[in-house]
Coordinates of C-alpha atoms in Angstrom, one line a residue:
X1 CA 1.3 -14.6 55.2
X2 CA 4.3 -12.4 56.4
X3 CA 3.1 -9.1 57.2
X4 CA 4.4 -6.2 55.3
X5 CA 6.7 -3.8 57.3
X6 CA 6.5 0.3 55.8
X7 CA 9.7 2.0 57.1
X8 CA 8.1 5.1 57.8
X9 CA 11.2 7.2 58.8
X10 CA 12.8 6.6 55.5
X11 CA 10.0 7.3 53.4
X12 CA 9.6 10.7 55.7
X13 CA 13.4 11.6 55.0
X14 CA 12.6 10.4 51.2
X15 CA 10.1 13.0 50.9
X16 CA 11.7 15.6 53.0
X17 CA 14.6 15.0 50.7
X18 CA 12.5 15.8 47.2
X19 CA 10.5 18.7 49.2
X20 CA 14.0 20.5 49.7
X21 CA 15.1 19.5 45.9
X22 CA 12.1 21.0 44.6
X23 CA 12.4 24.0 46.6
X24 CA 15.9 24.5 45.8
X25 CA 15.1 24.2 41.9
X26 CA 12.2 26.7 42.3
X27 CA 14.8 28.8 43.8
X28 CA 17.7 29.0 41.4
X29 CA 15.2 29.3 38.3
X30 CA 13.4 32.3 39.8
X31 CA 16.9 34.0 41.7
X32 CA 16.1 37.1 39.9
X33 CA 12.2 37.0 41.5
X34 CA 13.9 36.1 44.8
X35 CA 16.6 39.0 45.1
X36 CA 14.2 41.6 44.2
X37 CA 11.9 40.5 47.2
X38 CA 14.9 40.5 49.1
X39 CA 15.9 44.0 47.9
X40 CA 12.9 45.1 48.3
X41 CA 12.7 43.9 52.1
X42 CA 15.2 45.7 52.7
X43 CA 14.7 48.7 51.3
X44 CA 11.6 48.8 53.5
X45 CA 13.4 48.2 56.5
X46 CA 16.1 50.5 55.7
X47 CA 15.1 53.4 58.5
X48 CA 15.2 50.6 60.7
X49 CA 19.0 49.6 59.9
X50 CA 19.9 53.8 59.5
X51 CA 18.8 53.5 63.0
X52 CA 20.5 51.0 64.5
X53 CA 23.6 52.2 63.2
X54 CA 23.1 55.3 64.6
X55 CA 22.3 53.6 68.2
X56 CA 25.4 51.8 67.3
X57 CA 27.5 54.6 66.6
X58 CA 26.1 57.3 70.0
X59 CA 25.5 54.7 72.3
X60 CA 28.9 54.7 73.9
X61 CA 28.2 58.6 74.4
X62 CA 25.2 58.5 75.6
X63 CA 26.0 55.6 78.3
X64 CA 28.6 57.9 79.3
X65 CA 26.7 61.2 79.6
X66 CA 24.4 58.9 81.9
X67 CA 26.8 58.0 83.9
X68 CA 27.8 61.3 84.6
X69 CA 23.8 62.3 85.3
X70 CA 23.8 59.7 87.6
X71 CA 26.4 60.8 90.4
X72 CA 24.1 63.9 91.0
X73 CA 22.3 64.4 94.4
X74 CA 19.5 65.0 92.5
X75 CA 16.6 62.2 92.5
X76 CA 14.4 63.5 89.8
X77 CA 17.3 64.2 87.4
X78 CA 19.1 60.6 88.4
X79 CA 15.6 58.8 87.4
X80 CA 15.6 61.0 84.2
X81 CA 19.2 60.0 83.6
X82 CA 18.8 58.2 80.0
X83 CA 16.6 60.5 78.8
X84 CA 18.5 63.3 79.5
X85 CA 22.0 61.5 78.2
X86 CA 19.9 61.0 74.6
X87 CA 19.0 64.1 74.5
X88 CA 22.2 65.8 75.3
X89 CA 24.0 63.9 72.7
X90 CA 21.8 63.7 70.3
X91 CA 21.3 67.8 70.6
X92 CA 25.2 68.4 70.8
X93 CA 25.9 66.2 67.2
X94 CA 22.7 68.0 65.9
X95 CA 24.3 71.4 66.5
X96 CA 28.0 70.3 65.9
X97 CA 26.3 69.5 62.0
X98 CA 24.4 72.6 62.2
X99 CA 27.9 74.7 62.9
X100 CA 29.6 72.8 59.7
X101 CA 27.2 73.3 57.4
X102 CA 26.8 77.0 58.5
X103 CA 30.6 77.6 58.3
X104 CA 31.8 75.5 56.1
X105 CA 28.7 74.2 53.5
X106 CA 28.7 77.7 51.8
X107 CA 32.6 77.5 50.9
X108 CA 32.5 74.5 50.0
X109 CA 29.5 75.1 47.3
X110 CA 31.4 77.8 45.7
X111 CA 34.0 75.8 45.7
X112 CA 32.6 73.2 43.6
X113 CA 30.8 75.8 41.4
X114 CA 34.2 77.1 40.5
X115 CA 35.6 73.8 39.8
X116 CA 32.6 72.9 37.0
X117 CA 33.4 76.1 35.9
X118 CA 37.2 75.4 35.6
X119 CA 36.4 72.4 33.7
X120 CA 36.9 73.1 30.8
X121 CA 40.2 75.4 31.1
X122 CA 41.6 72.0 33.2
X123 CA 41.1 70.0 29.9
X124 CA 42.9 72.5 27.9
X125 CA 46.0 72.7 30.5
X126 CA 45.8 68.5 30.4
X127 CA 46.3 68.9 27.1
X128 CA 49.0 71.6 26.8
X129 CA 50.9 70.2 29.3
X130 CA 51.0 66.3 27.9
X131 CA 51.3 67.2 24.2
X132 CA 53.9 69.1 25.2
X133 CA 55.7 66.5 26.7
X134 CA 59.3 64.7 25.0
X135 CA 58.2 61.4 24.1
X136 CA 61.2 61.0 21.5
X137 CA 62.8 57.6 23.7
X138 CA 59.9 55.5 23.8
X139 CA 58.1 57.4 20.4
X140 CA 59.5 55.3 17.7
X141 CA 58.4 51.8 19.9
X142 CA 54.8 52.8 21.0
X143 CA 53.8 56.1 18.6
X144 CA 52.9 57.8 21.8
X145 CA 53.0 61.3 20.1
X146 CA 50.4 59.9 17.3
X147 CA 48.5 58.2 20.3
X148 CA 48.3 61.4 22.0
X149 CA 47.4 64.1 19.5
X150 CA 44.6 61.4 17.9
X151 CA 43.0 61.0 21.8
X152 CA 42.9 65.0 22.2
X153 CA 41.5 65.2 18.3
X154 CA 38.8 63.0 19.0
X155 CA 37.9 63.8 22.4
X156 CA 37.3 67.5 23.1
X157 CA 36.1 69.6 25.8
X158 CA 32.1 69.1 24.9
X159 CA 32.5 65.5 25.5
X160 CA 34.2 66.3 29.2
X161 CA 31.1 68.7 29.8
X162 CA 28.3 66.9 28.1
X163 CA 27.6 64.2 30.7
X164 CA 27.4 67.3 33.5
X165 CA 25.1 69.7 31.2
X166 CA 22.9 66.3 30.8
X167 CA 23.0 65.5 34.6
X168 CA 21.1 68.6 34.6
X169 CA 17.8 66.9 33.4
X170 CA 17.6 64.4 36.5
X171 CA 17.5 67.5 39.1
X172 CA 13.6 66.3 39.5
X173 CA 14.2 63.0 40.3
X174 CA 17.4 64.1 42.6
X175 CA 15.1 66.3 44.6
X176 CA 12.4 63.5 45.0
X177 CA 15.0 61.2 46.4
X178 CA 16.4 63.6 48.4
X179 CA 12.9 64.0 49.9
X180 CA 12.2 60.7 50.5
X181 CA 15.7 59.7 51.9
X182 CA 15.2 63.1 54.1
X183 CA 12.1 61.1 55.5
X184 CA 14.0 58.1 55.8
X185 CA 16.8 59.9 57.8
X186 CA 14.0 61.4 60.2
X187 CA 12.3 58.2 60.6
X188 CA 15.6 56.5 61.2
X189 CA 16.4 59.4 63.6
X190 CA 13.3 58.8 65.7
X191 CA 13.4 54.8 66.0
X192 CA 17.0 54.9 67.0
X193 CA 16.0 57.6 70.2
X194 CA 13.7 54.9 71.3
X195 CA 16.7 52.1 70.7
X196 CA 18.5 53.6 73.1
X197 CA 15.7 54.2 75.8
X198 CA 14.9 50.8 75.8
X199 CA 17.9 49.4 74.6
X200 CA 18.5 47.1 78.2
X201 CA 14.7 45.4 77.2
X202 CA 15.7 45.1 73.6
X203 CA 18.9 42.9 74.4
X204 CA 17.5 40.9 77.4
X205 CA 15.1 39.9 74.6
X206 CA 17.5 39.2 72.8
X207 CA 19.7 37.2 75.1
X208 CA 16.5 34.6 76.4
X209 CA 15.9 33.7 72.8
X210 CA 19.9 32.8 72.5
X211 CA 19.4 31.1 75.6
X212 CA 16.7 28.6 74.3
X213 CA 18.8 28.3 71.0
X214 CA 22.3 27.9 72.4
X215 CA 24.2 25.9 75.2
X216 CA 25.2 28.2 77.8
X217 CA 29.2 27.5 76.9
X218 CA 28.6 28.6 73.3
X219 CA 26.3 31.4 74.3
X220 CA 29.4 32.8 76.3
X221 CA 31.9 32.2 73.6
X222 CA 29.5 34.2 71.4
X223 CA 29.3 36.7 73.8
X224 CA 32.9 37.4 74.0
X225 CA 33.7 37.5 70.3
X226 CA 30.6 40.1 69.9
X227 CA 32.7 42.0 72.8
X228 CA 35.7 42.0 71.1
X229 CA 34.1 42.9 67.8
X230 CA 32.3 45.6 68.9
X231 CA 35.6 47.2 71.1
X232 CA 37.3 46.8 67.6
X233 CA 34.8 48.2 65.4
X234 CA 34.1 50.9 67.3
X235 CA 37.9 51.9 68.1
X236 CA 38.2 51.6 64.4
X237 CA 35.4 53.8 63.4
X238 CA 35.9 56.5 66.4
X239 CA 39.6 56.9 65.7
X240 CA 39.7 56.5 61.8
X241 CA 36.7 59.2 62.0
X242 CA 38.5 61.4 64.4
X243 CA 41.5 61.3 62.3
X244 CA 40.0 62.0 59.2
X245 CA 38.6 65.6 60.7
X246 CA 41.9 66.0 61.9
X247 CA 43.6 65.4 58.9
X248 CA 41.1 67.2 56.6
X249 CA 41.4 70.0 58.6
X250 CA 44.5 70.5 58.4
X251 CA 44.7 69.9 54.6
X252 CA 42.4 72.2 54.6
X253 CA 44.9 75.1 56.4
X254 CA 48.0 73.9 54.3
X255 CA 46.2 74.4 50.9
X256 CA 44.6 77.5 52.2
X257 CA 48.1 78.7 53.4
X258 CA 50.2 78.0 50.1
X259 CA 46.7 79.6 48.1
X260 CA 46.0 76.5 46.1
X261 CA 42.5 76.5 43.9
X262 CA 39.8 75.0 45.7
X263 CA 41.6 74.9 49.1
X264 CA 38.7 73.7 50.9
X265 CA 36.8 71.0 48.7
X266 CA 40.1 69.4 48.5
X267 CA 40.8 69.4 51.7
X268 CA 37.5 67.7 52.4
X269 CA 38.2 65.4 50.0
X270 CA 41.5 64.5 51.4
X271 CA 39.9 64.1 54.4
X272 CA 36.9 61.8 53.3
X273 CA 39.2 59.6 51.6
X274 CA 41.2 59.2 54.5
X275 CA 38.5 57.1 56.3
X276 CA 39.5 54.0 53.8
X277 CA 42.7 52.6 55.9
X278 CA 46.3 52.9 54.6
X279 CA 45.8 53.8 50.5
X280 CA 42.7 56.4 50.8
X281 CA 45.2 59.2 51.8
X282 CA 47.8 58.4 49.4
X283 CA 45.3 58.1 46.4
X284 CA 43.3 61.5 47.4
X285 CA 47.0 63.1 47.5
X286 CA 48.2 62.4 44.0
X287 CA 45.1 63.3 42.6
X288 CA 45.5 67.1 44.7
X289 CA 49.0 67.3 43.9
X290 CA 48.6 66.5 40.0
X291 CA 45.3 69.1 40.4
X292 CA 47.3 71.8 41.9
X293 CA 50.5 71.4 39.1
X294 CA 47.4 71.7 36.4
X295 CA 46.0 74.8 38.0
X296 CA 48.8 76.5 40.2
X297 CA 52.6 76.5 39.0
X298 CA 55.2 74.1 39.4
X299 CA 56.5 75.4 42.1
X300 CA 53.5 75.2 43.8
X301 CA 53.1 71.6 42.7
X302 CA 55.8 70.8 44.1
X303 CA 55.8 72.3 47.7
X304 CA 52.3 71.1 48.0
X305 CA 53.6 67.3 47.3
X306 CA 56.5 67.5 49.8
X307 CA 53.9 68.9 52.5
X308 CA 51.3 66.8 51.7
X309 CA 53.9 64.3 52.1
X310 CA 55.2 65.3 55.4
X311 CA 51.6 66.0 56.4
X312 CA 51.2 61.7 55.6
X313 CA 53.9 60.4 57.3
X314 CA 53.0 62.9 60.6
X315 CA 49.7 61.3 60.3
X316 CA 50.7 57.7 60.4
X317 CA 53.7 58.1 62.8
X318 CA 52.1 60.5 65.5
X319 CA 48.2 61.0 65.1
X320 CA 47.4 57.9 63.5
X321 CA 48.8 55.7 66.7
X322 CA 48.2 57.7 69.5
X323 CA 44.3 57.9 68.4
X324 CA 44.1 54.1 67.7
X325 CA 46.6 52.7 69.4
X326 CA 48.0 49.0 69.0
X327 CA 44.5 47.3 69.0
X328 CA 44.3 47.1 65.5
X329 CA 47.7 46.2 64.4
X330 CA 48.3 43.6 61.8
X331 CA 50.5 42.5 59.4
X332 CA 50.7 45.2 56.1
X333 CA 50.5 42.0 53.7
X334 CA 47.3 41.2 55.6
X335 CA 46.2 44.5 55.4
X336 CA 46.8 44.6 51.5
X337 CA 45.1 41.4 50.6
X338 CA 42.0 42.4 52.7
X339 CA 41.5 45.9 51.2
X340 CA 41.6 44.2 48.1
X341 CA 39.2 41.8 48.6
X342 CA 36.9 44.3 50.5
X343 CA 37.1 46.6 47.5
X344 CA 36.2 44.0 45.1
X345 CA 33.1 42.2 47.1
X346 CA 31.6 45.2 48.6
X347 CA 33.1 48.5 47.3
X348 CA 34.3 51.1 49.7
X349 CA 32.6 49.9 52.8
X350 CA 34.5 46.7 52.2
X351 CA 37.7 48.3 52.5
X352 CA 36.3 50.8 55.2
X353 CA 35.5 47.8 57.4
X354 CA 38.0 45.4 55.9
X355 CA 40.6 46.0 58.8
X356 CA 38.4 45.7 61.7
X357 CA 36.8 42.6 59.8
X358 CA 40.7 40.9 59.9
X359 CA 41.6 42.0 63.1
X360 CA 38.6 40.0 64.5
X361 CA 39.4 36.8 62.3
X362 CA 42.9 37.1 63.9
X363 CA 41.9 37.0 67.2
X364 CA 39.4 33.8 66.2
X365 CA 42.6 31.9 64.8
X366 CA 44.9 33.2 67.7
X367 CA 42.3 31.6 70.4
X368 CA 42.0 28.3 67.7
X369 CA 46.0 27.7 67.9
X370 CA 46.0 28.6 71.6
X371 CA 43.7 26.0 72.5
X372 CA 45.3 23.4 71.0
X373 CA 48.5 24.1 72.1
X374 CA 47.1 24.1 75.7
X375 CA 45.4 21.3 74.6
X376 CA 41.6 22.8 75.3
X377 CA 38.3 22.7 73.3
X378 CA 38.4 26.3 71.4
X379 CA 34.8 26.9 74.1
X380 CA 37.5 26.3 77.2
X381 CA 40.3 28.7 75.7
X382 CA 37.9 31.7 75.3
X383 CA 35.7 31.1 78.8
X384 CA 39.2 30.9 80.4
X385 CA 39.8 34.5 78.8
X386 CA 36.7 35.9 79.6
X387 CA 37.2 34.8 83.3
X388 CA 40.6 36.1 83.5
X389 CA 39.9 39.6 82.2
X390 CA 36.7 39.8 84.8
X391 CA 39.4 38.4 87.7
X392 CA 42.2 41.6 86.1
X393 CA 38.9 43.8 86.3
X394 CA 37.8 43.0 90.0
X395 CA 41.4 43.1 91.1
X396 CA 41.6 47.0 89.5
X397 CA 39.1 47.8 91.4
X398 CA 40.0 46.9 94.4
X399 CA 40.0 49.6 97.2
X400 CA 43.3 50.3 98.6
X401 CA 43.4 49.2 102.4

């Protein structure tokens, strides 16, 4: 009698198969279960993210206030070097915030407060001003006129205020946020001090478990893509940060100077909305300009649109490319498409991070099409970069004979 023969891989990658089926089913029938775990993960370990983005963001500063410790003569202060770097950076942005808020926070409050309190004057100048419009050439295709005085009938000034006078009755829960995201930031603020002390242990770490899980030709082709997205990111950040104080500054001085209404929130906001690339400014300006022809005259109006304007194309001729340079220069079309998807799949930090985001993918397909015109694996093109940018390196620094 022939003796009967089991294949016993198959049957293994049979029930492998119908382990992974099941688990997948259980997955998509209880998504709703599974995202809130994963929300909720999350929002445990949110301190822990705040922090590593702060790391992130003052670890450039710090490394170079330790390098500057370091030439001392002094022993005690060169062994203390890191310490002393964190705490000197962290105690300089703690007072630069400190400064703002004193000089600027109480402005800005009564600023707002003046604004709610304008409200409802704004509606009735919106209203003046459009009713009062000719709409004679396009009113006998579209009834615009009718439109109009129907939309102002039915939607008065209580329904403009109402949602802010309700707002008023979630000041409790505001507060208890605000408390527990006040803990969050401290906590955050603590773990990422200790980030950066032991920041060199942290990525060795790091880098022996990518060792175990990577051949050492990928490992370095990872390596210099996380290079090259960290040089862009953080050019991006530094210099789009940089020139959104500069150019909320000096919105601020130009409304301040031609005495428009709420000079300084507006100027803030000008300057906050210039941190999304390319179409933040130009939004945050028509909405100032159409807020100073409501509350300021025409003439007004209109010398704060042409300086605005000027103040725009100043910004992205002159500031704008002397702080970030060439390094993140790509096509506008490219530009367009990725603040659009950014915006849509992620909000505004999708179109706040949207340009670094392509830059990176363009360098990716630029190595790609290199390597196969030189006829390399995509590994070869980038090792061959990385090697010739530490040979441009070593050759800089060179003494001179």
């Amino acid at each position: 009698m022939k003796k009967l023969q089991i294949n016993w891989l198959l049957w293994i990658q049979g029930l492998l198969f119908v382990a992974a089926a099941v688990l997948v089913f259980n997955a998509v029938m209880n998504i709703d279960a599974i995202w809130l775990g994963i929300r909720t993960f999350f929002s445990v370990i949110s301190p822990v993210i705040m922090a590593a983005v702060m790391a992130y963001m003052l670890s450039r500063p710090c490394h170079w206030v330790e390098n500057l410790i370091k030439k001392t003569n002094q022993p005690l202060v060169k062994k203390r070097a890191r310490g002393l770097s964190i705490l000197t950076v962290y105690l300089s942005v703690i007072g630069i915030v400190y400064l703002l808020l004193r000089l600027i926070f109480p402005i800005l409050v009564s600023n707002i407060m003046d604004f709610i309190d304008f409200v409802p004057y704004l509606y009735i100048r919106i209203e003046n001003f459009v009713t009062g419009l000719e709409w004679d050439a396009l009113d006998d295709m579209f009834n615009i006129q009718e439109a109009i005085e129907t939309f102002f009938a039915d939607f008065d000034a209580q329904t403009v205020i109402g949602p802010l006078t309700q707002g008023l009755g979630a000041v409790t829960n505001l507060a208890i946020s605000t408390a527990f995201w006040l803990f969050d930031f401290v906590l955050a603020l603590i773990i990422s001090i200790y980030m950066l002390l032991y920041k060199d242990t942290i990525f060795l770490a790091i880098g022996r478990v990518a060792n175990l899980a990577m051949k050492n030709a990928n490992l370095q082709t990872l390596k210099y893509y996380i290079k090259q997205a960290d040089d862009l990111f953080y050019k991006f950040i530094g210099a789009q940060f940089l020139d959104s104080c500069i150019m909320g500054g000096l919105s601020i001085i130009l409304l301040l100077l031609l005495n428009v209404r709420f000079a300084v929130f507006l100027g803030i906001f000008l300057g906050v909305a210039n941190m999304i690339p390319k179409f933040g400014s130009i939004i945050a300006s028509v909405v100032v300009i159409a807020l100073t022809f409501v509350t300021g005259e025409v003439q007004q109006g209109i010398l704060t649109a042409v300086l605005l304007t000027a103040l725009q194309q100043f910004d992205g001729n002159v500031i704008g490319p002397i702080i970030m340079g060439d390094a993140l220069k790509i096509n506008p079309i490219l530009v367009f498409i990725s603040l659009l998807i950014g915006a849509h799949y992620f909000g505004v930090l999708g179109m706040f991070l949207s340009i670094p985001v392509v830059s990176l993918i363009k360098i990716i397909f630029i190595n790609i099409i290199e390597a196969k015109e030189n006829s390399q694996s995509h590994v070869e093109q980038v090792i061959n970069k990385m090697w010739k940018v530490r040979y441009q390196a070593n050759e800089t620094e060179k003494p001179e004979s």
